[in-house]
Short mmCIF file of N, CA and C in Angstrom, two decimals:
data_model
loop_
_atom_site.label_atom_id
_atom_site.label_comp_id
_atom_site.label_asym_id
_atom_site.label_seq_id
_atom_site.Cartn_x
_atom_site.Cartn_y
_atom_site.Cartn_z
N UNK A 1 -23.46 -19.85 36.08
CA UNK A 1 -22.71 -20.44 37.17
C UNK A 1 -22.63 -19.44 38.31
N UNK A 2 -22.86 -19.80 39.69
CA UNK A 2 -23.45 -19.00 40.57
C UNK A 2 -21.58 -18.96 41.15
N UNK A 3 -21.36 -17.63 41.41
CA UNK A 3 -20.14 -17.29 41.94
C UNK A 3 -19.65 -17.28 43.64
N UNK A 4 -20.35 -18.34 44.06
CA UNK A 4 -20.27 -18.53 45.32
C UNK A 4 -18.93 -19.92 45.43
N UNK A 5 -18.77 -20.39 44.30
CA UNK A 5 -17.92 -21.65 44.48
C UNK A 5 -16.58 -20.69 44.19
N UNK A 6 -15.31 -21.67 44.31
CA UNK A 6 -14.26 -21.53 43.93
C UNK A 6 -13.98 -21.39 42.57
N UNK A 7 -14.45 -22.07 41.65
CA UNK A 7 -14.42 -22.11 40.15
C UNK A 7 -14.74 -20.44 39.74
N UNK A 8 -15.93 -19.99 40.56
CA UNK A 8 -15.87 -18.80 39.91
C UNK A 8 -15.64 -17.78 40.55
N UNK A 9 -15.32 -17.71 41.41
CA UNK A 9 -14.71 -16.98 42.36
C UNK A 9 -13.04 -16.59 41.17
N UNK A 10 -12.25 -17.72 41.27
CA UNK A 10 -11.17 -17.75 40.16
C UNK A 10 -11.41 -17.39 38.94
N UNK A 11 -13.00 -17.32 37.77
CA UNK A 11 -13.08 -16.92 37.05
C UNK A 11 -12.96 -15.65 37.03
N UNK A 12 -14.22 -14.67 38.39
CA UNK A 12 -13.92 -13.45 38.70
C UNK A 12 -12.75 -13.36 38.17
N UNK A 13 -12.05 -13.62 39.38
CA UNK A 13 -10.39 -13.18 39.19
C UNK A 13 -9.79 -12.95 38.07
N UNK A 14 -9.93 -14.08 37.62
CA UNK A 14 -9.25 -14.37 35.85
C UNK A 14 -10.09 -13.08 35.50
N UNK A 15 -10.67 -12.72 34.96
CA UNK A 15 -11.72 -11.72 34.62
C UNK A 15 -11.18 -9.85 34.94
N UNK A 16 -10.73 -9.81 36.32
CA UNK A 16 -10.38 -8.90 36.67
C UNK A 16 -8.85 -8.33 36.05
N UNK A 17 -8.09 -9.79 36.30
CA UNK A 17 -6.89 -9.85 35.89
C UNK A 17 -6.57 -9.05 34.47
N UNK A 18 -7.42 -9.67 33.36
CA UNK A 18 -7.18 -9.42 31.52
C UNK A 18 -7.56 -8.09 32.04
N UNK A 19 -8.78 -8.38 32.41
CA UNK A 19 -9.60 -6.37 31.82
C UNK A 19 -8.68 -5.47 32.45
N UNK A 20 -7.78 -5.57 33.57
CA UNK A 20 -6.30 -4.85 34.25
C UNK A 20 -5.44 -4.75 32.81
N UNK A 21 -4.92 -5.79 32.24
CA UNK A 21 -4.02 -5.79 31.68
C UNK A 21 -3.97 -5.70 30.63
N UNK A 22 -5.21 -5.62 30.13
CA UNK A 22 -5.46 -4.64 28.94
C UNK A 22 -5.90 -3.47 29.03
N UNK A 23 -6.24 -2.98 29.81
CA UNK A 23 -6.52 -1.38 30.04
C UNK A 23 -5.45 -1.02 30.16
N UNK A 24 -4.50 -1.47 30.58
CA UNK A 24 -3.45 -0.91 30.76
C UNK A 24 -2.13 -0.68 29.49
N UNK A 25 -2.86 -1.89 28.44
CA UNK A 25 -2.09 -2.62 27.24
C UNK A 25 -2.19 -0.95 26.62
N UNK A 26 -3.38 -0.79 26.75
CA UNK A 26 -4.09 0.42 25.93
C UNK A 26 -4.10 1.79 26.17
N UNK A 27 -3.77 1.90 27.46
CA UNK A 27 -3.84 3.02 28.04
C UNK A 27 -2.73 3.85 28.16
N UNK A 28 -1.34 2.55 28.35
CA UNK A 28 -0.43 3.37 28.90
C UNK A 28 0.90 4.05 27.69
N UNK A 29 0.25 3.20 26.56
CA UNK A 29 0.96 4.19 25.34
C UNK A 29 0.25 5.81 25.01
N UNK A 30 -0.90 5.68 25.43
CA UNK A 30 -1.70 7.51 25.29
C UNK A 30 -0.96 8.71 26.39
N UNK A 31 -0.72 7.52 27.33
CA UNK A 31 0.53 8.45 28.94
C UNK A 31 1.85 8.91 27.94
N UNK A 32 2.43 7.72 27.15
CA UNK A 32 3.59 8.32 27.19
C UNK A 32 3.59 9.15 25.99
N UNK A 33 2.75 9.32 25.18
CA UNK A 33 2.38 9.81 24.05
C UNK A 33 1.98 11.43 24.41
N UNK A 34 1.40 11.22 25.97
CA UNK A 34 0.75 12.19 26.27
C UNK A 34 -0.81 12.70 25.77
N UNK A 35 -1.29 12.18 25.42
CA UNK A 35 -2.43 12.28 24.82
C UNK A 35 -3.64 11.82 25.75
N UNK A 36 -3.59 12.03 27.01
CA UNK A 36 -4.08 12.06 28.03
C UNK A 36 -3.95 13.03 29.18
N UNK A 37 -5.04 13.93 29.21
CA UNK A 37 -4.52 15.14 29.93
C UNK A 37 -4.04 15.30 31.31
N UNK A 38 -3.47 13.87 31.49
CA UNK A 38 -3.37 14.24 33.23
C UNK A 38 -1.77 13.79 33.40
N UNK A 39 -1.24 14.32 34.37
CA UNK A 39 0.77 14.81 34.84
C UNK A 39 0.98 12.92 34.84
N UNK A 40 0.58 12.19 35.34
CA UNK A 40 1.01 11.06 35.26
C UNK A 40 -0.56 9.96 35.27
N UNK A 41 -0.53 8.32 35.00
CA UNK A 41 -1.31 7.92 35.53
C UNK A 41 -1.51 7.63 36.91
N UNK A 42 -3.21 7.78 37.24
CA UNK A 42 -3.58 8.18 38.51
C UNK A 42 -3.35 7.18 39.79
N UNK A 43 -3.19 5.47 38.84
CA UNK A 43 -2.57 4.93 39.77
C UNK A 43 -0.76 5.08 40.29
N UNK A 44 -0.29 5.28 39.23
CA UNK A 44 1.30 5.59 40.11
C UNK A 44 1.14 7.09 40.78
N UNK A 45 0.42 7.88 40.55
CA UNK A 45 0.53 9.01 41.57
C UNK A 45 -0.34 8.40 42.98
N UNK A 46 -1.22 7.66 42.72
CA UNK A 46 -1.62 7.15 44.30
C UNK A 46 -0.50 6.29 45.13
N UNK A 47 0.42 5.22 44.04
CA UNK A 47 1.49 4.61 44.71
C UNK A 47 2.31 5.65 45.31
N UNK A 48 2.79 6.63 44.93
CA UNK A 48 3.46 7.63 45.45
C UNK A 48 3.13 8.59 46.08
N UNK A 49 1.40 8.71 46.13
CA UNK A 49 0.86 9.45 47.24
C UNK A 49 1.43 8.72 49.00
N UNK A 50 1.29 7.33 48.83
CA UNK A 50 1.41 6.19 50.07
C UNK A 50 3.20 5.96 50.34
N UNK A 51 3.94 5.91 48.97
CA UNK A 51 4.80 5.46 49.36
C UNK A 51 6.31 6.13 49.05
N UNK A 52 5.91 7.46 48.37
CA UNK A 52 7.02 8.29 48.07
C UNK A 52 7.61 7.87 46.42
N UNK A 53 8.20 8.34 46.25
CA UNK A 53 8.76 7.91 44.58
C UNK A 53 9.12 6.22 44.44
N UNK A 54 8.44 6.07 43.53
CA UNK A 54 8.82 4.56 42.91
C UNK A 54 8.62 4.07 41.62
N UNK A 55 9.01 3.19 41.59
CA UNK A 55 8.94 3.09 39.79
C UNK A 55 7.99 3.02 39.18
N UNK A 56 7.37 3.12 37.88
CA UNK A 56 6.26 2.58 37.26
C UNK A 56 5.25 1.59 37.58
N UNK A 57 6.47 0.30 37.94
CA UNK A 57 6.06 -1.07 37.63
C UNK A 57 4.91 -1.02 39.04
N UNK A 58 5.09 -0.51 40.09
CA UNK A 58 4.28 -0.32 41.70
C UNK A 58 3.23 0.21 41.17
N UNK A 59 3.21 1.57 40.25
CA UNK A 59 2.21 1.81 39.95
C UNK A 59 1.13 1.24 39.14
N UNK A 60 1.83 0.31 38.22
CA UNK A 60 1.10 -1.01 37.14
C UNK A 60 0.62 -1.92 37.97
N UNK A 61 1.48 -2.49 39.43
CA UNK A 61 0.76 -3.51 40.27
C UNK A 61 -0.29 -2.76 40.82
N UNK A 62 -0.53 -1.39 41.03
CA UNK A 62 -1.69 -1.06 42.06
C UNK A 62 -2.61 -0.75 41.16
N UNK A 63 -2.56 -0.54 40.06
CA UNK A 63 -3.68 -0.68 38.98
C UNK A 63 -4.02 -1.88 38.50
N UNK A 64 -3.13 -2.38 38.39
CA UNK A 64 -3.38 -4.50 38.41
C UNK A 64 -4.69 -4.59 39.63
N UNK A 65 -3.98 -4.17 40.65
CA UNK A 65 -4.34 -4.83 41.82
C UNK A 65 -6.05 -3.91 42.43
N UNK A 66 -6.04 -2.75 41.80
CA UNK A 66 -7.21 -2.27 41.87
C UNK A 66 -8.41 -2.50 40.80
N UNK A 67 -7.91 -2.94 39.49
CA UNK A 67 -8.81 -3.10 38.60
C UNK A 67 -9.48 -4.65 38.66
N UNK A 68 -8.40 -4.69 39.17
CA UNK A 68 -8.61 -6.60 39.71
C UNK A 68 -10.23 -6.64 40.77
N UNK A 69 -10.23 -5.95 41.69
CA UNK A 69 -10.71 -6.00 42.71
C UNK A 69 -11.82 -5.64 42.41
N UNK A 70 -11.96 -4.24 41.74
CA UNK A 70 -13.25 -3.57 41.34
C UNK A 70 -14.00 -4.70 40.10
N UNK A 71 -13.53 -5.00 39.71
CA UNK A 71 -13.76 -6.12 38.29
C UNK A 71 -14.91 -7.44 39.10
N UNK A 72 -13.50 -8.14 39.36
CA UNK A 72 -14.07 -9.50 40.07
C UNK A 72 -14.81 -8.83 41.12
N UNK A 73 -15.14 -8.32 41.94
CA UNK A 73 -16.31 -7.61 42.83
C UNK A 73 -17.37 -7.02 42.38
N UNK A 74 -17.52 -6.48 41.34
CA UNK A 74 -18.77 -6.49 40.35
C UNK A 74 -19.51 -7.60 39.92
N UNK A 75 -18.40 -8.75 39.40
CA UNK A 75 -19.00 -9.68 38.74
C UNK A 75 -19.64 -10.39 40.38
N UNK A 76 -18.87 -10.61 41.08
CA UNK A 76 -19.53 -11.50 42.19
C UNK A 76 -20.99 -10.76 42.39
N UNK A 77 -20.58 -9.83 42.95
CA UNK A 77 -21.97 -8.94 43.81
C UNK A 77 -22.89 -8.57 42.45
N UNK A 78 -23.36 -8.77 40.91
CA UNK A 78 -24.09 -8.89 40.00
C UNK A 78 -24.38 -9.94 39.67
N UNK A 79 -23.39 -10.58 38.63
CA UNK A 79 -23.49 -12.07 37.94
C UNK A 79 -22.58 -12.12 37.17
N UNK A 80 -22.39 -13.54 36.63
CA UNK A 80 -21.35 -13.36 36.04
C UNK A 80 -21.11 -12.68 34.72
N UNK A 81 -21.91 -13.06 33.77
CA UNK A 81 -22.45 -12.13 32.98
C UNK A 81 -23.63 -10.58 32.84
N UNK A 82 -23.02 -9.58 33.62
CA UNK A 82 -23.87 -8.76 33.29
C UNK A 82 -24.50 -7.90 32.30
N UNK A 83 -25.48 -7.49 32.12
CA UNK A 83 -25.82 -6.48 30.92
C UNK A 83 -24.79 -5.17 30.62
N UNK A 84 -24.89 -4.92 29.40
CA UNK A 84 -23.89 -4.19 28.81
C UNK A 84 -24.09 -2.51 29.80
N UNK A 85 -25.46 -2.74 29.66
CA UNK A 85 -25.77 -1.18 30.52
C UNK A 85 -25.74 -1.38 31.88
N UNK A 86 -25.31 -2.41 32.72
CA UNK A 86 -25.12 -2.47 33.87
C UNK A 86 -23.65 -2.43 34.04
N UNK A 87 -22.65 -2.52 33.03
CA UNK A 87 -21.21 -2.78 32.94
C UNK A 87 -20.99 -1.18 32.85
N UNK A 88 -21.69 -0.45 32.04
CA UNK A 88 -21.48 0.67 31.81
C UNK A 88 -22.04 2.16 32.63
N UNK A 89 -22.58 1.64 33.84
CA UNK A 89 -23.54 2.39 34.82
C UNK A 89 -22.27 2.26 35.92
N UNK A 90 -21.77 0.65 35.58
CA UNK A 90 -20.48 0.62 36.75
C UNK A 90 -19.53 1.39 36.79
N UNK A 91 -18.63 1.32 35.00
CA UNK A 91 -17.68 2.23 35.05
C UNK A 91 -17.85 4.12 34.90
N UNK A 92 -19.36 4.22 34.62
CA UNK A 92 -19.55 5.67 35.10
C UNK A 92 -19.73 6.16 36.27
N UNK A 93 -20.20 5.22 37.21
CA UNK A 93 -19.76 5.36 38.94
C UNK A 93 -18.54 4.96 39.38
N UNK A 94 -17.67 4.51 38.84
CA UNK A 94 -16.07 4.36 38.93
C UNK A 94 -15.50 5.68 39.09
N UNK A 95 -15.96 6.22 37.39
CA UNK A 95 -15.41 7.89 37.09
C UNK A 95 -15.33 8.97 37.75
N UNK A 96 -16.72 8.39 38.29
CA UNK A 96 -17.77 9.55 39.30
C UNK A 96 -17.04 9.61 40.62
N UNK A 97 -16.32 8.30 41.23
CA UNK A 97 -16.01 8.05 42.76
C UNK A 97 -14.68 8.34 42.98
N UNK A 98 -14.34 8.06 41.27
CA UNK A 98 -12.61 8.33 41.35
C UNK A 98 -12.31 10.37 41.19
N UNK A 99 -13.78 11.02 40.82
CA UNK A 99 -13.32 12.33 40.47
C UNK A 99 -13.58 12.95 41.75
N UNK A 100 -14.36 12.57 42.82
CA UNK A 100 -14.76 13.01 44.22
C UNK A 100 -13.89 12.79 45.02
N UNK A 101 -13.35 11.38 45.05
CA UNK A 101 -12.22 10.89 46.19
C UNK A 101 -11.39 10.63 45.67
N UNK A 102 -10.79 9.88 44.75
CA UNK A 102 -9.68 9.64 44.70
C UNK A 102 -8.48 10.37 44.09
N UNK A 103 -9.34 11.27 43.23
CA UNK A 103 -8.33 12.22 42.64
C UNK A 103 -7.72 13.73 43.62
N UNK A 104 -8.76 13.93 44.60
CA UNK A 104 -8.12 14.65 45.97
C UNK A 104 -7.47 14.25 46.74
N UNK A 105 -7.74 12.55 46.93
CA UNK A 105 -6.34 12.14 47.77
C UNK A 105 -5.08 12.12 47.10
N UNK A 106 -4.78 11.86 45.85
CA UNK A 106 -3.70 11.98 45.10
C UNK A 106 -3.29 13.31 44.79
N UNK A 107 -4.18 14.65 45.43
CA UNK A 107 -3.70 16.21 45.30
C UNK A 107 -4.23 16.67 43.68
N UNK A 108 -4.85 15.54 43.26
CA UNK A 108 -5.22 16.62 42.10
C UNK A 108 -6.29 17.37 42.26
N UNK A 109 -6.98 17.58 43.19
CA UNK A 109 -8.34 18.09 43.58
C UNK A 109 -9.17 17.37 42.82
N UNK A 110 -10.77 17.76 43.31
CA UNK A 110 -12.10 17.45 42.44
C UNK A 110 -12.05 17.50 41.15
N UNK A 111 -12.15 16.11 40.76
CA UNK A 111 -12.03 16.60 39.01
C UNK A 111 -10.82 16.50 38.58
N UNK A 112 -9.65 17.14 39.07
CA UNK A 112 -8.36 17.17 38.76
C UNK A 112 -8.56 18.63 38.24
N UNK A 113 -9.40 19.34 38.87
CA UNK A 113 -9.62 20.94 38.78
C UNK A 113 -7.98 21.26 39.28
N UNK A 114 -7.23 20.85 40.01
CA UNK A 114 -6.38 21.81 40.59
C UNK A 114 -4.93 21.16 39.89
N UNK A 115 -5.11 20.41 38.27
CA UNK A 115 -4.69 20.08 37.79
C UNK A 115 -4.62 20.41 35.93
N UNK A 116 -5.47 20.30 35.78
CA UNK A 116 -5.96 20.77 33.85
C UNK A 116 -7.79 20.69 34.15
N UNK A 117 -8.36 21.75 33.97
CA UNK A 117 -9.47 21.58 33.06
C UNK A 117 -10.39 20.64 32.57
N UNK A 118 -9.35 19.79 31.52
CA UNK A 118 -9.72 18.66 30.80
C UNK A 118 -9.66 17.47 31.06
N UNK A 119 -8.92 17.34 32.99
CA UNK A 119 -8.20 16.28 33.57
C UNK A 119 -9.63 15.39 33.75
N UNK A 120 -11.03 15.81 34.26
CA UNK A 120 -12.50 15.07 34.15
C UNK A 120 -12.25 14.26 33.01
N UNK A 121 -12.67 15.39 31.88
CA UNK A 121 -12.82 14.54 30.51
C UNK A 121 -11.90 13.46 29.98
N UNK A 122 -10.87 13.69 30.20
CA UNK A 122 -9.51 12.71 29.66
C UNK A 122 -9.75 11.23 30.68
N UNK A 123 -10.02 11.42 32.01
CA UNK A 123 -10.27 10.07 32.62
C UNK A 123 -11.46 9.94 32.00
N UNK A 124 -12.80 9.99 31.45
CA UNK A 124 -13.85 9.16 30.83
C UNK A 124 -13.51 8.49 29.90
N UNK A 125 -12.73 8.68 29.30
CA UNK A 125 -12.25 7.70 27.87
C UNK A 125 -11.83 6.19 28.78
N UNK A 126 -10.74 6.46 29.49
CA UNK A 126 -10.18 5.02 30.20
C UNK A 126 -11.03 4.61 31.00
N UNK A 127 -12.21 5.23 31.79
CA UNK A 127 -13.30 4.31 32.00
C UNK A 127 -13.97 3.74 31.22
N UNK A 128 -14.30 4.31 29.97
CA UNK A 128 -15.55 4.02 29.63
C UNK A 128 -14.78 2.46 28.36
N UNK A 129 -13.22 2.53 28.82
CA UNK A 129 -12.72 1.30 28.09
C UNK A 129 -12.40 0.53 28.99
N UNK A 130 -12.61 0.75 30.35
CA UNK A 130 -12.74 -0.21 31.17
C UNK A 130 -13.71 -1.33 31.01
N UNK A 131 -15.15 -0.25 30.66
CA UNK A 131 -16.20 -1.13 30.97
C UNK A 131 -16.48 -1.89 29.40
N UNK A 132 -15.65 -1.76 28.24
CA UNK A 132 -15.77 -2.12 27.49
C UNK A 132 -15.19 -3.81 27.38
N UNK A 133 -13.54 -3.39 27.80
CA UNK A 133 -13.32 -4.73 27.98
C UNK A 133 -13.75 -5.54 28.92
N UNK A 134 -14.50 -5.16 30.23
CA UNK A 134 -14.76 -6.01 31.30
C UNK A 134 -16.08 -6.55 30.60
N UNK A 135 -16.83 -5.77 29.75
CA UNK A 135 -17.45 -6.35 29.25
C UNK A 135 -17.46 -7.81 28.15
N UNK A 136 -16.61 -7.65 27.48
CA UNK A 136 -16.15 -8.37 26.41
C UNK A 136 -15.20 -9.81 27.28
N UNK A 137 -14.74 -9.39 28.21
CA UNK A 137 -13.77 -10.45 29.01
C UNK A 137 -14.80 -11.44 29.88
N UNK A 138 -15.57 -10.79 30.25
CA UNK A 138 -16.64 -11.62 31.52
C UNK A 138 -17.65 -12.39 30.56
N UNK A 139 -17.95 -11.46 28.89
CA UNK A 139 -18.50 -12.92 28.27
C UNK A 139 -17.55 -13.86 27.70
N UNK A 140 -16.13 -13.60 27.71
CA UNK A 140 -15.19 -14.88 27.32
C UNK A 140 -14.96 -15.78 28.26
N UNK A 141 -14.81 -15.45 29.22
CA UNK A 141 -14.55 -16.50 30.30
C UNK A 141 -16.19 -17.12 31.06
N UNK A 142 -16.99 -16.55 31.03
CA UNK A 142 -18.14 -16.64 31.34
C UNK A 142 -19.19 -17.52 30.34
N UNK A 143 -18.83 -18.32 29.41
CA UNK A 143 -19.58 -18.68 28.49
C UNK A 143 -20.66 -19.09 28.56
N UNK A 144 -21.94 -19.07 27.95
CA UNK A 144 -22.90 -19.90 27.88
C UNK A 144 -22.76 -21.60 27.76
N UNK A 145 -23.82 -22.52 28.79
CA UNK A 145 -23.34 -23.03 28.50
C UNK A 145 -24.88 -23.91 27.95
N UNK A 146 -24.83 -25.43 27.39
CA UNK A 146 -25.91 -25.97 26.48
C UNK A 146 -27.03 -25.58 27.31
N UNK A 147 -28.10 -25.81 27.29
CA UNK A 147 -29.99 -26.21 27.57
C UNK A 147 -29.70 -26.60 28.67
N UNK A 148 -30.56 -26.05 30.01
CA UNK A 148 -31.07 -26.92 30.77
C UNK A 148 -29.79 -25.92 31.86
N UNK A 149 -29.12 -25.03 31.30
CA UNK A 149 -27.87 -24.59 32.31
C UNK A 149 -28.28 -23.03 33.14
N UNK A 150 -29.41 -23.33 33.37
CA UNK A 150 -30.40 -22.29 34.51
C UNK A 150 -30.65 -20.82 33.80
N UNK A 151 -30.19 -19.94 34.06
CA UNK A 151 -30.35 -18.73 33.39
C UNK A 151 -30.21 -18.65 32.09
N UNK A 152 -28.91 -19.18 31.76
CA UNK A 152 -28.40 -18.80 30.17
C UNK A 152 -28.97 -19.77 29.17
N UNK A 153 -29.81 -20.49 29.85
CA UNK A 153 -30.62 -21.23 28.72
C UNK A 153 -31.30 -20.92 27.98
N UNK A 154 -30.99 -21.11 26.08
CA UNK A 154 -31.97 -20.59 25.42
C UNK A 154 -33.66 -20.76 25.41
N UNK A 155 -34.45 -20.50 25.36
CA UNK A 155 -35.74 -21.28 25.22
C UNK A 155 -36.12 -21.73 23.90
N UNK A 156 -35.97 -22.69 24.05
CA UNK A 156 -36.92 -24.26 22.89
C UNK A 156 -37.70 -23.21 22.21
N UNK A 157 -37.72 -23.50 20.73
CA UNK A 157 -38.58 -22.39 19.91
C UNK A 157 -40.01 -23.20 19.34
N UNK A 158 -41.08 -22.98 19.49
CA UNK A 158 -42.29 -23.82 19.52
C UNK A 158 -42.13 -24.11 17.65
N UNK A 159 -42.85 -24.85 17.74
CA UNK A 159 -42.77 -25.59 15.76
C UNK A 159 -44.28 -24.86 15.61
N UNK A 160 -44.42 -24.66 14.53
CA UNK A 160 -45.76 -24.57 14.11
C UNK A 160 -46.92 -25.90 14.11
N UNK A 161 -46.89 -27.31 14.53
CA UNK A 161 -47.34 -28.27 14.59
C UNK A 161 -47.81 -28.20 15.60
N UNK A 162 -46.87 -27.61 17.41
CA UNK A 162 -47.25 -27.71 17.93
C UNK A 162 -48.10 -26.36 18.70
N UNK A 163 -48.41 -25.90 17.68
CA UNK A 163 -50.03 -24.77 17.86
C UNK A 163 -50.96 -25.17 17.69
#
Protein backbone atom coordinates (compact mmCIF):
# COMPACT_ATOMS: atom_id res chain seq x y z
CA UNK A 1 0.00 0.00 0.00
CA UNK A 2 1.61 3.10 -1.41
CA UNK A 3 1.88 5.79 1.49
CA UNK A 4 0.78 8.68 -0.37
CA UNK A 5 -3.01 8.25 0.82
CA UNK A 6 -4.34 9.06 4.18
CA UNK A 7 -4.80 5.42 5.29
CA UNK A 8 -1.19 5.19 5.35
CA UNK A 9 0.02 8.14 6.05
CA UNK A 10 -2.08 7.25 9.62
CA UNK A 11 -0.56 3.83 9.50
CA UNK A 12 2.96 5.58 9.41
CA UNK A 13 1.82 7.33 12.32
CA UNK A 14 0.28 4.46 14.14
CA UNK A 15 3.69 2.87 13.48
CA UNK A 16 5.76 5.66 14.85
CA UNK A 17 3.51 6.03 17.77
CA UNK A 18 4.02 1.95 19.36
CA UNK A 19 7.78 1.85 18.30
CA UNK A 20 7.87 5.48 20.72
CA UNK A 21 6.12 3.77 23.30
CA UNK A 22 7.74 0.92 23.55
CA UNK A 23 11.16 2.05 23.40
CA UNK A 24 10.38 3.87 25.91
CA UNK A 25 8.28 0.84 27.79
CA UNK A 26 11.86 -0.61 27.70
CA UNK A 27 14.14 1.83 28.05
CA UNK A 28 13.12 3.87 30.74
CA UNK A 29 13.34 1.20 33.58
CA UNK A 30 17.44 0.73 32.55
CA UNK A 31 17.41 5.03 33.38
CA UNK A 32 16.09 4.47 36.60
CA UNK A 33 17.95 1.38 37.32
CA UNK A 34 20.77 3.21 35.96
CA UNK A 35 22.10 0.77 33.84
CA UNK A 36 22.56 3.12 31.13
CA UNK A 37 25.55 5.18 31.14
CA UNK A 38 24.27 8.49 30.52
CA UNK A 39 23.16 11.53 33.62
CA UNK A 40 19.62 11.43 32.31
CA UNK A 41 17.65 10.39 29.09
CA UNK A 42 18.77 12.37 26.11
CA UNK A 43 15.38 13.39 25.31
CA UNK A 44 14.47 15.17 28.69
CA UNK A 45 17.91 16.77 28.73
CA UNK A 46 17.04 18.25 25.17
CA UNK A 47 13.48 19.34 26.73
CA UNK A 48 15.48 21.18 29.22
CA UNK A 49 18.17 22.19 26.98
CA UNK A 50 14.96 24.49 25.17
CA UNK A 51 12.95 24.92 28.06
CA UNK A 52 14.69 24.95 31.47
CA UNK A 53 13.65 22.29 34.15
CA UNK A 54 10.55 20.25 33.63
CA UNK A 55 9.16 17.19 34.39
CA UNK A 56 9.75 13.84 32.91
CA UNK A 57 6.47 13.55 31.28
CA UNK A 58 7.86 16.79 28.47
CA UNK A 59 10.63 14.76 28.16
CA UNK A 60 8.48 11.35 27.28
CA UNK A 61 6.31 13.74 24.87
CA UNK A 62 9.53 14.90 23.00
CA UNK A 63 10.67 11.41 22.63
CA UNK A 64 7.03 10.41 21.72
CA UNK A 65 7.11 13.17 19.47
CA UNK A 66 10.59 12.59 17.95
CA UNK A 67 10.46 8.88 17.55
CA UNK A 68 7.17 9.44 16.01
CA UNK A 69 8.54 11.56 13.30
CA UNK A 70 11.77 9.78 12.55
CA UNK A 71 9.64 6.38 12.37
CA UNK A 72 6.65 7.40 10.19
CA UNK A 73 9.26 9.45 7.92
CA UNK A 74 11.26 6.47 7.19
CA UNK A 75 8.43 4.41 6.46
CA UNK A 76 6.96 7.12 4.02
CA UNK A 77 10.28 8.15 2.25
CA UNK A 78 11.16 3.90 1.94
CA UNK A 79 8.01 1.71 2.08
CA UNK A 80 5.97 0.52 4.16
CA UNK A 81 7.54 -2.50 4.85
CA UNK A 82 11.20 -2.20 4.75
CA UNK A 83 14.07 -4.73 4.84
CA UNK A 84 15.42 -5.65 8.12
CA UNK A 85 18.92 -4.27 6.95
CA UNK A 86 17.47 -1.15 5.75
CA UNK A 87 15.66 -0.67 9.31
CA UNK A 88 18.93 -1.28 10.78
CA UNK A 89 21.32 1.04 8.48
CA UNK A 90 18.48 3.62 9.70
CA UNK A 91 18.86 3.29 13.32
CA UNK A 92 22.76 3.20 12.96
CA UNK A 93 22.55 6.62 11.19
CA UNK A 94 20.18 7.77 13.96
CA UNK A 95 23.17 6.84 16.51
CA UNK A 96 25.62 8.30 14.26
CA UNK A 97 23.54 11.88 13.88
CA UNK A 98 22.46 11.83 17.41
CA UNK A 99 26.43 11.38 18.60
CA UNK A 100 27.61 14.43 16.18
CA UNK A 101 24.65 16.82 16.81
CA UNK A 102 22.50 16.16 19.08
CA UNK A 103 24.35 15.12 21.95
CA UNK A 104 26.50 18.64 21.74
CA UNK A 105 23.48 20.55 21.65
CA UNK A 106 22.30 19.00 24.86
CA UNK A 107 26.18 19.82 26.32
CA UNK A 108 27.17 16.39 26.40
CA UNK A 109 29.75 16.89 23.72
CA UNK A 110 30.64 14.40 20.74
CA UNK A 111 29.84 11.14 21.80
CA UNK A 112 28.92 12.29 25.22
CA UNK A 113 32.88 12.44 25.52
CA UNK A 114 32.40 15.38 27.88
CA UNK A 115 30.15 13.14 29.77
CA UNK A 116 31.29 9.15 30.45
CA UNK A 117 33.42 7.31 28.08
CA UNK A 118 30.83 4.69 27.67
CA UNK A 119 28.05 7.42 27.03
CA UNK A 120 28.63 6.25 22.72
CA UNK A 121 28.27 2.70 23.66
CA UNK A 122 25.29 2.80 26.13
CA UNK A 123 23.15 4.86 23.39
CA UNK A 124 23.73 1.81 20.70
CA UNK A 125 21.77 -0.59 22.68
CA UNK A 126 18.48 1.89 22.56
CA UNK A 127 19.05 2.34 18.97
CA UNK A 128 19.67 -0.69 17.86
CA UNK A 129 16.07 -1.53 19.87
CA UNK A 130 14.68 1.08 18.12
CA UNK A 131 15.20 -0.47 14.93
CA UNK A 132 14.12 -3.68 16.27
CA UNK A 133 10.76 -2.77 17.21
CA UNK A 134 10.14 -0.41 14.24
CA UNK A 135 10.89 -3.29 12.63
CA UNK A 136 8.53 -5.77 14.09
CA UNK A 137 5.68 -2.84 14.36
CA UNK A 138 5.73 -1.72 10.53
CA UNK A 139 5.27 -5.58 9.73
CA UNK A 140 2.17 -5.58 12.19
CA UNK A 141 0.42 -2.86 11.00
CA UNK A 142 1.71 -3.18 7.50
CA UNK A 143 0.40 -6.63 6.64
CA UNK A 144 0.59 -8.55 3.61
CA UNK A 145 -2.11 -8.61 1.86
CA UNK A 146 -3.80 -11.84 -0.60
CA UNK A 147 -2.42 -12.31 -4.57
CA UNK A 148 -2.65 -9.85 -6.98
CA UNK A 149 -1.77 -6.94 -4.01
CA UNK A 150 1.33 -5.45 -6.17
CA UNK A 151 4.59 -5.93 -4.40
CA UNK A 152 3.76 -8.22 -1.54
CA UNK A 153 2.40 -10.71 -3.74
CA UNK A 154 3.54 -14.13 -3.39
CA UNK A 155 4.38 -15.75 -6.76
CA UNK A 156 2.11 -18.78 -7.95
CA UNK A 157 4.49 -21.83 -7.53
CA UNK A 158 4.63 -23.72 -11.05
CA UNK A 159 3.21 -27.63 -10.65
CA UNK A 160 5.33 -30.05 -12.18
CA UNK A 161 2.55 -30.73 -15.06
CA UNK A 162 3.02 -27.53 -16.06
CA UNK A 163 6.82 -28.12 -17.32
Amino acid sequence: MPLNDVRGLLQATLVGLITGLATALAILPLFWLELIPMPEPPSQAFAETLLGPVPETVGFLFHLAYVTLVSGGFLVAVKPRPALWAIAAWSLGLWFISMVSFFPIIGWGVAGATVKSSVALGALGPHLLFGAILWATSRLIFRRSGRGAGEDARPARLSKASS
